PDB file of C-alpha atoms in Angstrom:
ATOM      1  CA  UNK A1335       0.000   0.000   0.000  1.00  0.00           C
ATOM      2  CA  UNK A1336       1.433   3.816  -0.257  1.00  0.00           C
ATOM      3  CA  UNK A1337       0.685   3.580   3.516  1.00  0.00           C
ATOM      4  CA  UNK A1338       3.404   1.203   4.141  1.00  0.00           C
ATOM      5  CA  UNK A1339       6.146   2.239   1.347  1.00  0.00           C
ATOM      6  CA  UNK A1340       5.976   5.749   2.774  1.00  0.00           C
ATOM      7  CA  UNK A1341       6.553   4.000   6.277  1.00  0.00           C
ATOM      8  CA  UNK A1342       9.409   2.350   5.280  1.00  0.00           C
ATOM      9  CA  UNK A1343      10.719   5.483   3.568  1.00  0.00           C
ATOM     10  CA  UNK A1344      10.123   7.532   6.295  1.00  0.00           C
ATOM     11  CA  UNK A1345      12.164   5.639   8.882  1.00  0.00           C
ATOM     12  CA  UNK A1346      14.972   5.025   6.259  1.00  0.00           C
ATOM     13  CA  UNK A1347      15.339   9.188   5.746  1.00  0.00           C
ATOM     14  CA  UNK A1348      14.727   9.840   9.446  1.00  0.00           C
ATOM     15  CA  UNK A1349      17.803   7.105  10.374  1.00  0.00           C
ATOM     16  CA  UNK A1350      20.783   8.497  10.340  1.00  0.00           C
ATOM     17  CA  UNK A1351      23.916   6.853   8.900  1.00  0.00           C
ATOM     18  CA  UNK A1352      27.722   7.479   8.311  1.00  0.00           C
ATOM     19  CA  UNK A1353      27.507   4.881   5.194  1.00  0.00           C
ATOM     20  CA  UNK A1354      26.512   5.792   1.744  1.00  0.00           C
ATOM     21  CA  UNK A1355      23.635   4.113  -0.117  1.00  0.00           C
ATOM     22  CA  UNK A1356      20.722   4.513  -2.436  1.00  0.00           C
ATOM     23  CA  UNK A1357      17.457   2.972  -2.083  1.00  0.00           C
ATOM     24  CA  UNK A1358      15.788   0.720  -4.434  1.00  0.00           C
ATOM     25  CA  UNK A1359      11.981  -0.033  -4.177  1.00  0.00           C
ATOM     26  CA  UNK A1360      10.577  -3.464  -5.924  1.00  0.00           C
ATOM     27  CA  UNK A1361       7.028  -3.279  -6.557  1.00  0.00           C
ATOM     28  CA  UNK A1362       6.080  -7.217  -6.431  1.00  0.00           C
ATOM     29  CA  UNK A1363       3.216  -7.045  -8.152  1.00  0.00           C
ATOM     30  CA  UNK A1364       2.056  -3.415  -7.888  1.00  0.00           C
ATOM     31  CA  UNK A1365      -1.766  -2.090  -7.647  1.00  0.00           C
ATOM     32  CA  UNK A1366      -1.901   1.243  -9.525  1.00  0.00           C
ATOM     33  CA  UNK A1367      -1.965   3.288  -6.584  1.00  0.00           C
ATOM     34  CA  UNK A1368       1.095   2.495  -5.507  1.00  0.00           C
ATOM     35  CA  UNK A1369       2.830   2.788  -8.738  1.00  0.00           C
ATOM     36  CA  UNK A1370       0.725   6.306  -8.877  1.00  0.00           C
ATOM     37  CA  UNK A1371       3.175   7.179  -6.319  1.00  0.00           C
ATOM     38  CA  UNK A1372       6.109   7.545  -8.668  1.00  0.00           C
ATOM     39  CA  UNK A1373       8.836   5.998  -5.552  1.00  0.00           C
ATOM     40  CA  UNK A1374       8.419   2.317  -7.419  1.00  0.00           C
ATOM     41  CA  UNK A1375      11.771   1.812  -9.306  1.00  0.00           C
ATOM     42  CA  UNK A1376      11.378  -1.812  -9.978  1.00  0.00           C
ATOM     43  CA  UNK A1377       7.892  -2.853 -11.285  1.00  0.00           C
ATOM     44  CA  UNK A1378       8.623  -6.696 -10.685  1.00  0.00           C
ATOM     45  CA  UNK A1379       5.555  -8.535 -11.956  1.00  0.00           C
ATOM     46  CA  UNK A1380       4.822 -12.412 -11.616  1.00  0.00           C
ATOM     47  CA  UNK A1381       3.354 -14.423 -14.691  1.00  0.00           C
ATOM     48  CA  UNK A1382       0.834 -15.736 -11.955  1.00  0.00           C
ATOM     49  CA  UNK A1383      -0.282 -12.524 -10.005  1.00  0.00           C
ATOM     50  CA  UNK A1384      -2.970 -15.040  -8.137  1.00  0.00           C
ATOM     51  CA  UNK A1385       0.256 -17.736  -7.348  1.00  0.00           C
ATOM     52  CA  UNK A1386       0.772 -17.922  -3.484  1.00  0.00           C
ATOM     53  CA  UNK A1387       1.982 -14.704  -1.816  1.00  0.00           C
ATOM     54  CA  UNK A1388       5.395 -16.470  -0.236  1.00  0.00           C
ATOM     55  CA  UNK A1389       6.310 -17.705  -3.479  1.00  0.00           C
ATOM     56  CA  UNK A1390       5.866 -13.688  -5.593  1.00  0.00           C
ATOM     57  CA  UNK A1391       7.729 -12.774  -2.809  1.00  0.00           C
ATOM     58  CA  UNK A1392      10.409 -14.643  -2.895  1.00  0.00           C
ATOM     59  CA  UNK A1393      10.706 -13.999  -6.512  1.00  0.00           C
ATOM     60  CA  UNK A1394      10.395 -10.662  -6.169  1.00  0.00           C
ATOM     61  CA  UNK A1395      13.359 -10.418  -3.613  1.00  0.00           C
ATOM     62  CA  UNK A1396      15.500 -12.545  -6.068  1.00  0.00           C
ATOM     63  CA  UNK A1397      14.360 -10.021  -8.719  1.00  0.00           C
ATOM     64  CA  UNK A1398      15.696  -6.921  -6.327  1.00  0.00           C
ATOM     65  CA  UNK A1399      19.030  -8.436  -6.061  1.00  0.00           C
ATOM     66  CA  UNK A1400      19.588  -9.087  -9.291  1.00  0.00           C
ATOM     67  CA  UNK A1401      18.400  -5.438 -10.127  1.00  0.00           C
ATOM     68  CA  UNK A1402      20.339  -3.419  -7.810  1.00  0.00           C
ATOM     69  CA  UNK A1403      23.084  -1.094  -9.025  1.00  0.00           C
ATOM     70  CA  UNK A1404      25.661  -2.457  -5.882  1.00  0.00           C
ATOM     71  CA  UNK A1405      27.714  -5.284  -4.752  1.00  0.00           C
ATOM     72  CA  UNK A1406      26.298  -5.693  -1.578  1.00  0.00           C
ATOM     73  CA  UNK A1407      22.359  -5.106  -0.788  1.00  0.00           C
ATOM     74  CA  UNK A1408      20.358  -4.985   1.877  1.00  0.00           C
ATOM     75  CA  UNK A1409      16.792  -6.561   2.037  1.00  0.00           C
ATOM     76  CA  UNK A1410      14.575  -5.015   4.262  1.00  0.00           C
ATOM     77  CA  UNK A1411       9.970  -5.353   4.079  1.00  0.00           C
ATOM     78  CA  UNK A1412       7.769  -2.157   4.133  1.00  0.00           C
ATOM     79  CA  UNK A1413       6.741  -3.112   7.388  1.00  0.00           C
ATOM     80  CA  UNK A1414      10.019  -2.471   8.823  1.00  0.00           C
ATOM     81  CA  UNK A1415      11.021   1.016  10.877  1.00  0.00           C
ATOM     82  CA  UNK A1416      15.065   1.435  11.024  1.00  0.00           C
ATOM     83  CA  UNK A1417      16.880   3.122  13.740  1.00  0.00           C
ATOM     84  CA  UNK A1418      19.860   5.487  13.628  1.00  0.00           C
ATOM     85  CA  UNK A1419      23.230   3.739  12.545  1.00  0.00           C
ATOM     86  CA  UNK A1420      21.429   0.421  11.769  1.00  0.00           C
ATOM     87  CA  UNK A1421      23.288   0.238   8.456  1.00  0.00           C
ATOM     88  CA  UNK A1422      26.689   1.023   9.618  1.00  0.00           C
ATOM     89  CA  UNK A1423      26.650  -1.699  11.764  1.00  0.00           C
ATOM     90  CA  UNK A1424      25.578  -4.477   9.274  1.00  0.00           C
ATOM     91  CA  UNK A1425      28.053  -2.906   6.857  1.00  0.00           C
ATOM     92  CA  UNK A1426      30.893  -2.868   9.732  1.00  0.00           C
ATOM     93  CA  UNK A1427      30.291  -6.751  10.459  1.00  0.00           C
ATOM     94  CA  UNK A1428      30.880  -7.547   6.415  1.00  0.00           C
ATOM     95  CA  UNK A1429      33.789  -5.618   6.299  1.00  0.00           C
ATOM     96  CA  UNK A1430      35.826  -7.198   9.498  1.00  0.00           C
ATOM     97  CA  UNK A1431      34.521 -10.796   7.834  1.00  0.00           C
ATOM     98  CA  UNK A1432      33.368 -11.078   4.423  1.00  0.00           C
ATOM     99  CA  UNK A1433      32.244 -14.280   5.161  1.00  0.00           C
ATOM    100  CA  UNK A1434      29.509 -13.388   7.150  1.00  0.00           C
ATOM    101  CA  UNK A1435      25.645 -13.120   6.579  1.00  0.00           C
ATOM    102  CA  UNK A1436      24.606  -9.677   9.117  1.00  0.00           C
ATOM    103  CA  UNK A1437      21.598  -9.270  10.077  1.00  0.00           C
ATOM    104  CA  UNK A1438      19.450  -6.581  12.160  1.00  0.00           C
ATOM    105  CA  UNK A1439      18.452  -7.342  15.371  1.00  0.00           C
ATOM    106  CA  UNK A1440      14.041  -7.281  14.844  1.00  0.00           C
ATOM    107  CA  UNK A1441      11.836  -5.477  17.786  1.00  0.00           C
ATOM    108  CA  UNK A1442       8.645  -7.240  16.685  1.00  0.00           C
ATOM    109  CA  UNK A1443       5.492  -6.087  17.597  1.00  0.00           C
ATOM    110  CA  UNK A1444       4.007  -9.547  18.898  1.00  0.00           C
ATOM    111  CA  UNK A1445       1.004  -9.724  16.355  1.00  0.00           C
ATOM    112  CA  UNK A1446       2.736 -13.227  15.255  1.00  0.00           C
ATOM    113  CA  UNK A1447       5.427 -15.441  17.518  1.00  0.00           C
ATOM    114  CA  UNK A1448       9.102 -14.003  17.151  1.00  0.00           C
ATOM    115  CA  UNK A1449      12.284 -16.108  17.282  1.00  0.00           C
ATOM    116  CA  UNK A1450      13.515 -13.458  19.265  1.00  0.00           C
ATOM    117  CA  UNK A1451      10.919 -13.144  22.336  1.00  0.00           C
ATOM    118  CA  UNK A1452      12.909 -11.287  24.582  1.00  0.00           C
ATOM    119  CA  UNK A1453      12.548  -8.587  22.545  1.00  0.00           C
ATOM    120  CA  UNK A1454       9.273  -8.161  21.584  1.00  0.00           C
ATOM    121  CA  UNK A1455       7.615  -4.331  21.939  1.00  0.00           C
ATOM    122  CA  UNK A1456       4.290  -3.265  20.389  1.00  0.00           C
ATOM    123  CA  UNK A1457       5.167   0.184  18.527  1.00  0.00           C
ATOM    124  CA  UNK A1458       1.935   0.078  16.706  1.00  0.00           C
ATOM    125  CA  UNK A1459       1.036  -2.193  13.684  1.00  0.00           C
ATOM    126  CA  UNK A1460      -0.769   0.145  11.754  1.00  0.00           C
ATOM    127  CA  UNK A1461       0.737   2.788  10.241  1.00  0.00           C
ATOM    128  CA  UNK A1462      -1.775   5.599  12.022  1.00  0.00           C
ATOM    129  CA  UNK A1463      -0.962   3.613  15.604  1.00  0.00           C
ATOM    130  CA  UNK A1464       2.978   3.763  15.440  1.00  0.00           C
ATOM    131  CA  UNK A1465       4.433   5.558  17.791  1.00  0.00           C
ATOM    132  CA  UNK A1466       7.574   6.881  16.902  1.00  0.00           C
ATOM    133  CA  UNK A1467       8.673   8.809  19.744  1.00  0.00           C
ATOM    134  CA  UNK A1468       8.570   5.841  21.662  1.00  0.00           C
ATOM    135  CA  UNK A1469      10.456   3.673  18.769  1.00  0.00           C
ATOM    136  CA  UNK A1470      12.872   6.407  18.515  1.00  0.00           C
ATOM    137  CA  UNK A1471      13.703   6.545  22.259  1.00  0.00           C
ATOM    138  CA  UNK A1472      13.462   2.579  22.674  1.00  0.00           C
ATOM    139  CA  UNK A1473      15.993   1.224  19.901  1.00  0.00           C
ATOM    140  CA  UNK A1474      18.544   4.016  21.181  1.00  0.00           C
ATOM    141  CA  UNK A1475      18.432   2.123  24.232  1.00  0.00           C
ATOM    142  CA  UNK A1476      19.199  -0.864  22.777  1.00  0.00           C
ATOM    143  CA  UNK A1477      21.755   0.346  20.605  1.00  0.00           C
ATOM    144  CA  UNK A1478      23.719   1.707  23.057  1.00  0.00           C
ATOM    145  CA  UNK A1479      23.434  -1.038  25.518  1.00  0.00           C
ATOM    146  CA  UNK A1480      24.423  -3.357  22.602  1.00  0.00           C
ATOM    147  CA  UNK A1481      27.078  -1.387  20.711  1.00  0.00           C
ATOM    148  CA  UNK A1482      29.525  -3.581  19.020  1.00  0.00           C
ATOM    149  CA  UNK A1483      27.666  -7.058  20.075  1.00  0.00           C
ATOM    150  CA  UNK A1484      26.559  -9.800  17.610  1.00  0.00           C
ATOM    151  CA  UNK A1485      24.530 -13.019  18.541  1.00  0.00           C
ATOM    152  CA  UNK A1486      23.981 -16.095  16.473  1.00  0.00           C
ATOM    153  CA  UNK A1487      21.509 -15.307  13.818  1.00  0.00           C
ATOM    154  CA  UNK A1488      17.865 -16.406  14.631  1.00  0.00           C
ATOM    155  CA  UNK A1489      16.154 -13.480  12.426  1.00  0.00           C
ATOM    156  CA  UNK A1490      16.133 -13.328   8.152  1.00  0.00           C
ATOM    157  CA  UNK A1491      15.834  -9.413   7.502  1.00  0.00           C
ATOM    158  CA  UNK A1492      16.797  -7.306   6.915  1.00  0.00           C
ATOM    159  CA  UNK A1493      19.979  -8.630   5.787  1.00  0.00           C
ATOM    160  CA  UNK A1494      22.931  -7.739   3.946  1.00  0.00           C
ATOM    161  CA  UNK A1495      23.924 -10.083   1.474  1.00  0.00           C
ATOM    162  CA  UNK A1496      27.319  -9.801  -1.350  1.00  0.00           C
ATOM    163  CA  UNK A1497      25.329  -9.865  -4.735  1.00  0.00           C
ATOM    164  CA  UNK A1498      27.613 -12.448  -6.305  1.00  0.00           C
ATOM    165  CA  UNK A1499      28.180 -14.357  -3.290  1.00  0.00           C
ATOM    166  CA  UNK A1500      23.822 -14.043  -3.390  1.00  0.00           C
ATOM    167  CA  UNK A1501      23.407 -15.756  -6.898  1.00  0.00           C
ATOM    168  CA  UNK A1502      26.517 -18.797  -6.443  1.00  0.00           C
ATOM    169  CA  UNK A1503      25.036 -19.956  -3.276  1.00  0.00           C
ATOM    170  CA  UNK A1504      21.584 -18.843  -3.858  1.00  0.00           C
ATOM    171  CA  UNK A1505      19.091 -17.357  -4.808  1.00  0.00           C
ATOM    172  CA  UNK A1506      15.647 -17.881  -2.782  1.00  0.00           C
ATOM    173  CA  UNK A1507      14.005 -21.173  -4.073  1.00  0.00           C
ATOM    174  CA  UNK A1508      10.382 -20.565  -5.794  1.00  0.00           C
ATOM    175  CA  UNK A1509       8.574 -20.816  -2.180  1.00  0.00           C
ATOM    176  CA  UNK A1510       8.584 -22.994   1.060  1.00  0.00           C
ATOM    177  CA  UNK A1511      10.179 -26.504   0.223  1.00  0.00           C
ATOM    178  CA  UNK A1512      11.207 -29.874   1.059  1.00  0.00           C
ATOM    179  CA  UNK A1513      13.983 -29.815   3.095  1.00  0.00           C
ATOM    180  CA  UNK A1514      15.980 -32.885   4.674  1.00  0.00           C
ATOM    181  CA  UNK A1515      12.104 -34.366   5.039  1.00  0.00           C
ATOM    182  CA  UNK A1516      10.504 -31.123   6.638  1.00  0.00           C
ATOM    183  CA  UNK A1517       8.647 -28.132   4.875  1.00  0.00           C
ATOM    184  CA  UNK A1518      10.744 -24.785   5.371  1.00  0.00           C
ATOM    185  CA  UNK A1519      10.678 -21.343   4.441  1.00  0.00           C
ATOM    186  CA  UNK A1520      12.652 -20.209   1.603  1.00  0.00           C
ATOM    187  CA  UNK A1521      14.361 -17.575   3.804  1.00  0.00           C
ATOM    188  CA  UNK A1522      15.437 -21.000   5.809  1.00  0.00           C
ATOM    189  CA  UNK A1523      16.777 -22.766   3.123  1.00  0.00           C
ATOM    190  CA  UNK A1524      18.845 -19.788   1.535  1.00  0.00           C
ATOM    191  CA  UNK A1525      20.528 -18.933   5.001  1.00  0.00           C
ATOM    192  CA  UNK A1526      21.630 -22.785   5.397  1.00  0.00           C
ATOM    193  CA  UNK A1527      22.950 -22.976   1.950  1.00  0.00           C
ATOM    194  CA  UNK A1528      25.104 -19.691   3.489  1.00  0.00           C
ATOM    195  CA  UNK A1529      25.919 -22.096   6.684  1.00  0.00           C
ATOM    196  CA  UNK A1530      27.145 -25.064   4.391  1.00  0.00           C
ATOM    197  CA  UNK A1531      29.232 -22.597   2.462  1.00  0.00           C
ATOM    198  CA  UNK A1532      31.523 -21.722   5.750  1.00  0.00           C
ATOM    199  CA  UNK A1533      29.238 -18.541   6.477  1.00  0.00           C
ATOM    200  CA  UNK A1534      28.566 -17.519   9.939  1.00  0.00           C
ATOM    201  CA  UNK A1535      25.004 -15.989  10.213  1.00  0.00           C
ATOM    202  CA  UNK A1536      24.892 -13.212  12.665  1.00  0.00           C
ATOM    203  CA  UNK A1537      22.351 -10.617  14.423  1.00  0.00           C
ATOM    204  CA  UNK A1538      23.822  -7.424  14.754  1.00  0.00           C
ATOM    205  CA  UNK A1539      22.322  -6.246  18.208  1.00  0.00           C
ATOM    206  CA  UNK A1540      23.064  -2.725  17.260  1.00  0.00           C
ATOM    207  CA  UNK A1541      21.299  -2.967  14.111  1.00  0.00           C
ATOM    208  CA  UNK A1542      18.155  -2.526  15.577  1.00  0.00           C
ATOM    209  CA  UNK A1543      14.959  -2.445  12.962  1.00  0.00           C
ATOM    210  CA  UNK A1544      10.744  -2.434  14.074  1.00  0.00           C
ATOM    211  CA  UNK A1545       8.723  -4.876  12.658  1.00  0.00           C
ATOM    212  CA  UNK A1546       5.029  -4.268  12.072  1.00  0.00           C
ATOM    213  CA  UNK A1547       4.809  -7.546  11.335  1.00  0.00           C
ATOM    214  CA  UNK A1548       2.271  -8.435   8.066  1.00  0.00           C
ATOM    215  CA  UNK A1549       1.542  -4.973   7.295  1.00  0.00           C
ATOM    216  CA  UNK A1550       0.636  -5.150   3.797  1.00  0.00           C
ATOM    217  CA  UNK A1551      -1.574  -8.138   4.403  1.00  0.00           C
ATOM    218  CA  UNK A1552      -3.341  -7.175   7.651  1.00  0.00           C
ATOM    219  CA  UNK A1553      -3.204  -2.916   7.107  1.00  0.00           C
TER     220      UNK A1553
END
């Protein structure tokens, strides 16, 4: 929805950041109001618009990789709220070890179960009901309590990923699969193909990102 893109524009303008970058929106199957909005710069579109959600969007992330204009990229959903510096730090973990897969350390707002529980907040899950100040004041806390720390990865975005390392040991598969006799998430099955090739998946506990959680599906 434009509701959530300007969200997720909002907090990436309002974040302040000592590393360079340029953002890239990928419209996965855009309605016309959104691409009324003029911010869509990929118009990815799926030859089965009605195909299950999970798989488009895995395609669609695929599709952003492959489109964007750097070697390294950073994934992040429209229903995600960044903090101040969270880029420098997953930026600063890929340079001390290229063989790492960073990623941000999720406040989730409890709508759905989080692998990271402990950290769990409601900030709002509609746009109109986030509270900002709050955010704002809250992920500075943690930043600062966390600067410098990094935890075994238990979170998938937003993540930075090495665009050629992304397409030899990846990309997403087509949707949830058949893995080693149990049904996983795409997301799952990329970041172990990263753990067989010698990577070490990381949270960056300074990184720290809001998740709405299923804001385009639920408004």
């Amino acid at each position: 929805s434009p509701q959530w893109l300007s969200f997720a524009l909002e907090g990436l303008s309002w974040a302040r950041n000592r590393t360079p970058y340029r953002t890239m929106v990928v419209g996965n199957d855009a309605e016309p109001q959104v691409m009324d909005t003029g911010r869509v710069d990929v118009d990815h579109r799926n030859a089965d618009p009605a195909e299950y959600y999970l798989n488009r969007v895995y395609k669609a992330w695929n599709r952003a990789v492959e489109s964007a204009e750097t070697d390294w990229v950073v994934m992040i959903n429209s229903d995600m709220y960044v903090s101040d510096y969270w880029l420098d730090s997953l930026v600063q973990r890929k340079v001390a070890d290229q063989r790492t897969l960073p990623c941000s350390l999720l406040v989730e707002s409890g709508r759905i179960p989080s692998a990271m529980p402990e950290y769990v907040r409601d900030f709002g899950t509609t746009v109109d009901g986030f509270n900002r100040e709050d955010w704002q004041r809250h992920a500075q806390f943690l930043r600062l309590r966390n600067e410098g720390k990094c935890e075994p990865g238990r979170l998938f975005m937003p993540v930075l990923v090495d665009k050629q390392e992304f397409f030899d040991i990846g990309p997403y598969p087509p949707g949830n699969v058949t893995w080693e006799g149990n049904v996983i998430s795409g997301d799952n099955v990329l970041f172990h193909k990263y753990l067989a090739a010698g990577y070490k998946w990381v949270t960056c506990m300074d990184s720290v990102v809001y998740h709405a959680q299923e804001g385009e599906m639920r408004g």
